[in-house]
Coordinates of C-alpha atoms and ligand atoms in Angstrom, one line a residue:
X1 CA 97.2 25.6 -7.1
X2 CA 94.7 25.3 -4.5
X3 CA 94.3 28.8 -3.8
X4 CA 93.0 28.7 -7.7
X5 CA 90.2 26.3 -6.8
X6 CA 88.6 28.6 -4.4
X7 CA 89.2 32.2 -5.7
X8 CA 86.3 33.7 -7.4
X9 CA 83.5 32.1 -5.2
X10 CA 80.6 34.7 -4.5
X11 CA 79.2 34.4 -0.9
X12 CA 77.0 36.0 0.9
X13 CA 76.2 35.7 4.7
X14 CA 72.8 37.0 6.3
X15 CA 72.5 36.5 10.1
X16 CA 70.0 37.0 12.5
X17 CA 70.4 39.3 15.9
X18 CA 71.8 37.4 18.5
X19 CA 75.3 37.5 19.9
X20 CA 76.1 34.1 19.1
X21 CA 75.2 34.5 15.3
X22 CA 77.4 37.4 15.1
X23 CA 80.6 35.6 16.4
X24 CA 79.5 32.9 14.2
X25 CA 79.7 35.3 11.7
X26 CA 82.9 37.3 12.0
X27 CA 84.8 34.0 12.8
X28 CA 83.1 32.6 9.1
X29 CA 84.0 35.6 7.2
X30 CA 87.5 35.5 8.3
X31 CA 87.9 32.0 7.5
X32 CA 86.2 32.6 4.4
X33 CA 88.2 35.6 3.7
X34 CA 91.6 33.8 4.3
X35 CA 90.4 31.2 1.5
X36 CA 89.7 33.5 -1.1
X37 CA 86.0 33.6 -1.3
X38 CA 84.7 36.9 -2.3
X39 CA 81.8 37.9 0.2
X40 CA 79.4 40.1 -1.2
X41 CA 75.8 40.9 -1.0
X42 CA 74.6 41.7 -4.3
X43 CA 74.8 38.4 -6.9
X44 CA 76.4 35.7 -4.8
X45 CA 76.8 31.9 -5.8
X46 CA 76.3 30.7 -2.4
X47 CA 74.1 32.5 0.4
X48 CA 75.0 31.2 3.9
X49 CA 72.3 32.0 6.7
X50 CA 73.3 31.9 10.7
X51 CA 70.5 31.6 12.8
X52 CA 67.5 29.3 12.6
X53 CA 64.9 28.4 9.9
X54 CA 63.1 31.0 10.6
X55 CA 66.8 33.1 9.4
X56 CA 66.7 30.8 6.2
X57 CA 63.2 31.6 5.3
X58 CA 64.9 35.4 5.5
X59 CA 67.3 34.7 3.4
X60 CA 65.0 33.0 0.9
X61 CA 62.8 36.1 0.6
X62 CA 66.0 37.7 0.0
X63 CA 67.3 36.4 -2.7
X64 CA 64.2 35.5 -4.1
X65 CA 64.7 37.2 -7.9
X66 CA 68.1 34.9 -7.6
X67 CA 66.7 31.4 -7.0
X68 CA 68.2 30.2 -10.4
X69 CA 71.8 31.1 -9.7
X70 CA 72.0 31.0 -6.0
X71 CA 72.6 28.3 -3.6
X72 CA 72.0 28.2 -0.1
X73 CA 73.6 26.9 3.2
X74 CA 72.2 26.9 6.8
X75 CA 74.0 27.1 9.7
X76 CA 72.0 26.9 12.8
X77 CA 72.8 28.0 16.2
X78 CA 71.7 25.6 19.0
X79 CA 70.3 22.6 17.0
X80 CA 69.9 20.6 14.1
X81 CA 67.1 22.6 11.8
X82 CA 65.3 21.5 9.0
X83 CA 66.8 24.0 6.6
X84 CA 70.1 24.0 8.5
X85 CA 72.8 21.7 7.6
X86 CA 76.1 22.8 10.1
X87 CA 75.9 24.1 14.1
X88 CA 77.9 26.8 15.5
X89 CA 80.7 24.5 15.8
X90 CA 81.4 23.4 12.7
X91 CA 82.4 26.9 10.8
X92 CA 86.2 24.7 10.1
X93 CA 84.0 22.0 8.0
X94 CA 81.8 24.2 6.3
X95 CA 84.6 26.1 5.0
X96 CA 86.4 23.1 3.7
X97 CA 83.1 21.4 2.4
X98 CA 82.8 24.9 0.3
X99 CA 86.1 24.6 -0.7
X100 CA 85.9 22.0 -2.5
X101 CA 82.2 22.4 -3.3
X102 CA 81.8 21.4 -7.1
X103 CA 78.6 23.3 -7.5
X104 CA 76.1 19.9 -6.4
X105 CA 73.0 20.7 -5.4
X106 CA 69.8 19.4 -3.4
X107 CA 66.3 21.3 -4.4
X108 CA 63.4 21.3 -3.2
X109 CA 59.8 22.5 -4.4
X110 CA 58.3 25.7 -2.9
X111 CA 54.9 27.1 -3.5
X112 CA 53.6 29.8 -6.0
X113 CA 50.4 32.3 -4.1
X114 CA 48.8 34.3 -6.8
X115 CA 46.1 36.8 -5.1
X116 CA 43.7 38.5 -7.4
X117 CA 41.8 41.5 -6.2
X118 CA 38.0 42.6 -7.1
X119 CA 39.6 45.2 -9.5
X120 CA 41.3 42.7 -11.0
X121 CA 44.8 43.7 -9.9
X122 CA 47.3 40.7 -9.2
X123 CA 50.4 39.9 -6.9
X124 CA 52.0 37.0 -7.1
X125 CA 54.2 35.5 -3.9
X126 CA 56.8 32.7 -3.2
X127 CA 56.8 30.5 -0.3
X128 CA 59.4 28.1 1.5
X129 CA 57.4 27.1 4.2
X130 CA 53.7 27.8 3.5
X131 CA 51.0 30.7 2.7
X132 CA 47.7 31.3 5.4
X133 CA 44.6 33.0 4.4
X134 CA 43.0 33.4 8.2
X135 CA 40.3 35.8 9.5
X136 CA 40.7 37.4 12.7
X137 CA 37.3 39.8 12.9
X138 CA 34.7 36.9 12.3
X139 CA 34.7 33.5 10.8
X140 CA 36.5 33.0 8.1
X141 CA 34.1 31.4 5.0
X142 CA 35.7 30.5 1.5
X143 CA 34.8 28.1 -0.9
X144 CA 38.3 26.0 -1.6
X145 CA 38.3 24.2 -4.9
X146 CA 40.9 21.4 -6.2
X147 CA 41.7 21.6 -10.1
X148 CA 38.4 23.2 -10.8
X149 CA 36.0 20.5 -8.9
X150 CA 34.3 22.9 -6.2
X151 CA 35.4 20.9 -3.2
X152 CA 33.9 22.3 -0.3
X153 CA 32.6 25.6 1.7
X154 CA 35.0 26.3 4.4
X155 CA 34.4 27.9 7.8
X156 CA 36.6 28.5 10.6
X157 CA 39.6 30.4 11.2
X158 CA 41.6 30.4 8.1
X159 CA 43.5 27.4 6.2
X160 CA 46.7 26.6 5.5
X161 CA 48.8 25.5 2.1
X162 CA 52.7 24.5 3.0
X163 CA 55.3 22.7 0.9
X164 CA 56.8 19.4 1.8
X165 CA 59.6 21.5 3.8
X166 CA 57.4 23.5 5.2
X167 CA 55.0 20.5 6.3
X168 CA 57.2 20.2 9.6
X169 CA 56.4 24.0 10.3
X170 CA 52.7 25.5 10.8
X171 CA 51.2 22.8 8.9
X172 CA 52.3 20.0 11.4
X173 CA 51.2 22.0 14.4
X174 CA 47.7 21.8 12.3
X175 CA 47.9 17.8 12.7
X176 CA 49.3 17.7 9.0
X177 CA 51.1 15.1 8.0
X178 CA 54.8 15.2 7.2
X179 CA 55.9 15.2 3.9
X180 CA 59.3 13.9 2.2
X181 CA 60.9 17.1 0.2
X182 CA 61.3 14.4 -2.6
X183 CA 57.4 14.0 -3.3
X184 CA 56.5 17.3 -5.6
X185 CA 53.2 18.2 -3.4
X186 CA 51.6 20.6 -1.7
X187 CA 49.5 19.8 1.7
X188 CA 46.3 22.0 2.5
X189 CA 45.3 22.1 6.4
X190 CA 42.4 23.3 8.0
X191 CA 42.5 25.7 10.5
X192 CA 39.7 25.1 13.3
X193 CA 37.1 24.4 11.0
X194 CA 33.4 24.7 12.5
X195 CA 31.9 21.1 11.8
X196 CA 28.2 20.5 12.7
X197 CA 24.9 19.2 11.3
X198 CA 24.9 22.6 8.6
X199 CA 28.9 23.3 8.1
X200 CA 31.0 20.1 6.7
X201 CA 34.3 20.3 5.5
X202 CA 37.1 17.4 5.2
X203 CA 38.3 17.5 8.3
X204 CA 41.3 16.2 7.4
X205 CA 44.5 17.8 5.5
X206 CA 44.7 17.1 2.1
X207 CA 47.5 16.4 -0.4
X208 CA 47.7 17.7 -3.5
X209 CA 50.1 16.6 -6.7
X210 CA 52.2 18.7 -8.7
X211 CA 49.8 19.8 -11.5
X212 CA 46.6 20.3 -9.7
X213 CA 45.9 23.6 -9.3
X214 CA 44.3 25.1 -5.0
X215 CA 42.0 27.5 -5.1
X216 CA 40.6 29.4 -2.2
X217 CA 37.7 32.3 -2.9
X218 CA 36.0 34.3 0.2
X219 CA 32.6 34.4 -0.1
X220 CA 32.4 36.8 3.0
X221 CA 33.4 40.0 2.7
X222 CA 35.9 42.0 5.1
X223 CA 39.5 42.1 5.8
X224 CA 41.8 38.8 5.3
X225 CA 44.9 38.7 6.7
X226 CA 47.7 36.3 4.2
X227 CA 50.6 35.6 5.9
X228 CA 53.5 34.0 3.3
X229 CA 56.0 32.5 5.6
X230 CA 57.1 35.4 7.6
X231 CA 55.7 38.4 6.3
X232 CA 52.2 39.0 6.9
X233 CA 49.9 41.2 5.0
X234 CA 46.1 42.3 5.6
X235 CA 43.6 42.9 2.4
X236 CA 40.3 43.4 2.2
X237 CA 39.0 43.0 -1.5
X238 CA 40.6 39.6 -2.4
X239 CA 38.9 37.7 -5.3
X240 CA 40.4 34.2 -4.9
X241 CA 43.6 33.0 -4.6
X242 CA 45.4 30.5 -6.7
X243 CA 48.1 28.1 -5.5
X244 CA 50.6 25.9 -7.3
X245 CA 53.9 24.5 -7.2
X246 CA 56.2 27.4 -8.8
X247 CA 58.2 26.5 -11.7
X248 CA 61.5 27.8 -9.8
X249 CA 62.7 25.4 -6.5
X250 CA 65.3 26.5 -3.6
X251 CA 68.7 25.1 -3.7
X252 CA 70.6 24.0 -1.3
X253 CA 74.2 23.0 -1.7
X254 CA 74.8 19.0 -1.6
X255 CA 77.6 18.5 0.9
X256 CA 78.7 15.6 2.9
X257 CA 77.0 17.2 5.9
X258 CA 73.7 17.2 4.1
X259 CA 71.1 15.7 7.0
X260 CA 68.6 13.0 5.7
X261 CA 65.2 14.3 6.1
X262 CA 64.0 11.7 8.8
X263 CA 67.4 12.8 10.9
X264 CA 66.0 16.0 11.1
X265 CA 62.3 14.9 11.8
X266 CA 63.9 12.6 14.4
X267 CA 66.0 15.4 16.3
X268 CA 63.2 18.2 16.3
X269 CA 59.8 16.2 17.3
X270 CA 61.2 13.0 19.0
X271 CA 64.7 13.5 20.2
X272 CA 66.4 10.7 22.2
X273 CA 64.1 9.2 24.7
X274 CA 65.5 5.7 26.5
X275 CA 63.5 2.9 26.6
Ligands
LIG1 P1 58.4 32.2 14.6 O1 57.0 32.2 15.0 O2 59.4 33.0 15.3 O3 59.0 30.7 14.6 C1 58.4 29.6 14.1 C2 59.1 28.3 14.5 O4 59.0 27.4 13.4 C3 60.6 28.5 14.8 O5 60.9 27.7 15.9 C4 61.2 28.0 13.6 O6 62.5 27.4 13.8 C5 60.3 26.9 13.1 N1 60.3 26.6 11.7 C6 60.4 27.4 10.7 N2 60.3 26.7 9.5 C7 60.2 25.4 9.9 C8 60.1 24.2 9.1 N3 60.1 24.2 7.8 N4 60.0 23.0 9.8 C9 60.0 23.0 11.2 N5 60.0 24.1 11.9 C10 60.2 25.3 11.3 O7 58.4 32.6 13.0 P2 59.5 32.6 11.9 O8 60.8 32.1 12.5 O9 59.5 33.9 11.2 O10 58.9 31.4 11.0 C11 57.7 31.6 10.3 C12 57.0 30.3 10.3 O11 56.4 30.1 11.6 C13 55.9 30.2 9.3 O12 56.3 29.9 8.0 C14 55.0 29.1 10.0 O13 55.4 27.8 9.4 C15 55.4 29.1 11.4 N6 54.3 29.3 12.2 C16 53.8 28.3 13.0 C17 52.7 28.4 13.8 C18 52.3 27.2 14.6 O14 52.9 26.2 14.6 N7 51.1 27.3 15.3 C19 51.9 29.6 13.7 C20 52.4 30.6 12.9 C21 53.6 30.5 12.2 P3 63.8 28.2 14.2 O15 63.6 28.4 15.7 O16 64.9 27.3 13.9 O17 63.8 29.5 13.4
LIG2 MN1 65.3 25.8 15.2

């Protein structure tokens, strides 16, 4: 009767290069295999990533056309991650938490990047962590406005828009703040703005609710180089870009081994230190 419980459960398991994510992942699929999950690549229930984050944001781009229907898992070799809920050493406990998985879930919001070129041409983009509009060449200058109030004229490198997950990521190194994956936002953060008696932005990062819609137009033009998570792309005729909070979220399955956020915040950025 327990064999019945577990037969029929689509997985799929994406790892990254190293040797230790591939032992991880032939000693996973055997397990799995022995407890009658199916492993397959093309519709799975459950997509498991071995690696880091970085491998979950992989796997997210992945299975992107899937978000509805597919659940992820992290399993993170080395340390505790923010997308990563088991370590190399735990493969026996995943497998039983799956087993007996009743399909729970944990989601979280993820952003929506729609670029529109000067022909009028559109693509539209997910991100986990965050999108990055940045000029390498010269400054970058773009006006950013905030559910349709012009807001200001930017220049400096490029600027930044994350999700609450991905708030721990590039935004952070930025000096923004970190955000609980609970509260539906989406954080904007300068990047090395130029700030004198003629140029005046903010200064600070900026959070922005659900509804309100970002916008970002470059008043200079040239080549602009948009980097969604981890794929980078260079254009040189963008119009403006728009940025919301996509109607679609990532889940992750809900599991006894599910990390509180300020765990994770805790173990990456403080760590034990003994007073
Ligand atoms: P990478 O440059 O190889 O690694 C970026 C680092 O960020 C890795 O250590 C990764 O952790 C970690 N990370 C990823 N998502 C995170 C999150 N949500 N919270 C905290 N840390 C996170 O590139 P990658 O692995 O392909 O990741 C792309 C990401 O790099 C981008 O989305 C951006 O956030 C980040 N990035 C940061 C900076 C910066 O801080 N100055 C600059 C460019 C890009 P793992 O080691 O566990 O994979
Ligand atoms: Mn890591």
């Amino acid at each position: 009767m327990i064999q019945m419980r577990t037969t029929g459960k689509k997985v799929s398991i994406i790892r990254n290069r190293k040797r230790q994510s591939e032992e991880v992942f032939q000693q996973l699929r055997y397990k799995l295999k022995k407890n009658n999950f199916i492993l397959t690549e093309k519709h799975p229930d459950i997509v498991i990533s071995i690696g880091g984050d970085g491998m979950l944001l992989s796997a997210f781009h992945k299975y992107e056309s899937q978000l509805d229907r597919v659940r992820f898992v992290g399993v993170h070799t080395g340390h505790l991650g923010f997308y990563t809920d088991y370590l190399d050493d735990e493969i026996d406990k995943l497998v039983e938490n799956l087993k007996y998985d009743t399909g729970a879930k944990v989601s979280y919001p993820i952003l929506n990047v729609k670029v529109t070129f000067e022909n009028g041409d559109t693509k539209i983009m997910r991100a986990l962590n965050e999108a990055t509009i940045k000029r390498s060449d010269r400054t970058m200058v773009a006006d950013l406005t905030i559910n349709g109030v012009h807001f200001e004229r930017f220049r400096g490198d490029g600027i930044t828009v994350s999700t609450p997950t991905g708030s721990t990521a590039y935004n952070k190194s930025l000096g923004g703040a970190v955000l609980h994956p609970t509260i539906e936002a989406l954080q904007i953060a300068e990047i090395a703005s130029l700030n004198n008696r003629v140029y005046r932005t903010l200064g600070s990062s900026i959070i922005v609710p659900k509804k309100d819609k970002i916008e970002i137009t470059p008043s200079r033009p040239g080549f602009h180089i948009l980097s969604v998570d981890n794929s980078t792309y260079s254009y040189r005729n963008i119009a403006h870009i728009e940025y919301q909070i996509d109607n679609h979220k990532i889940n992750f399955v809900a599991s006894p081994s599910h990390t509180s956020f300020w765990n994770r915040v805790k173990d990456a950025f403080i760590g034990d230190i003994d007073e």
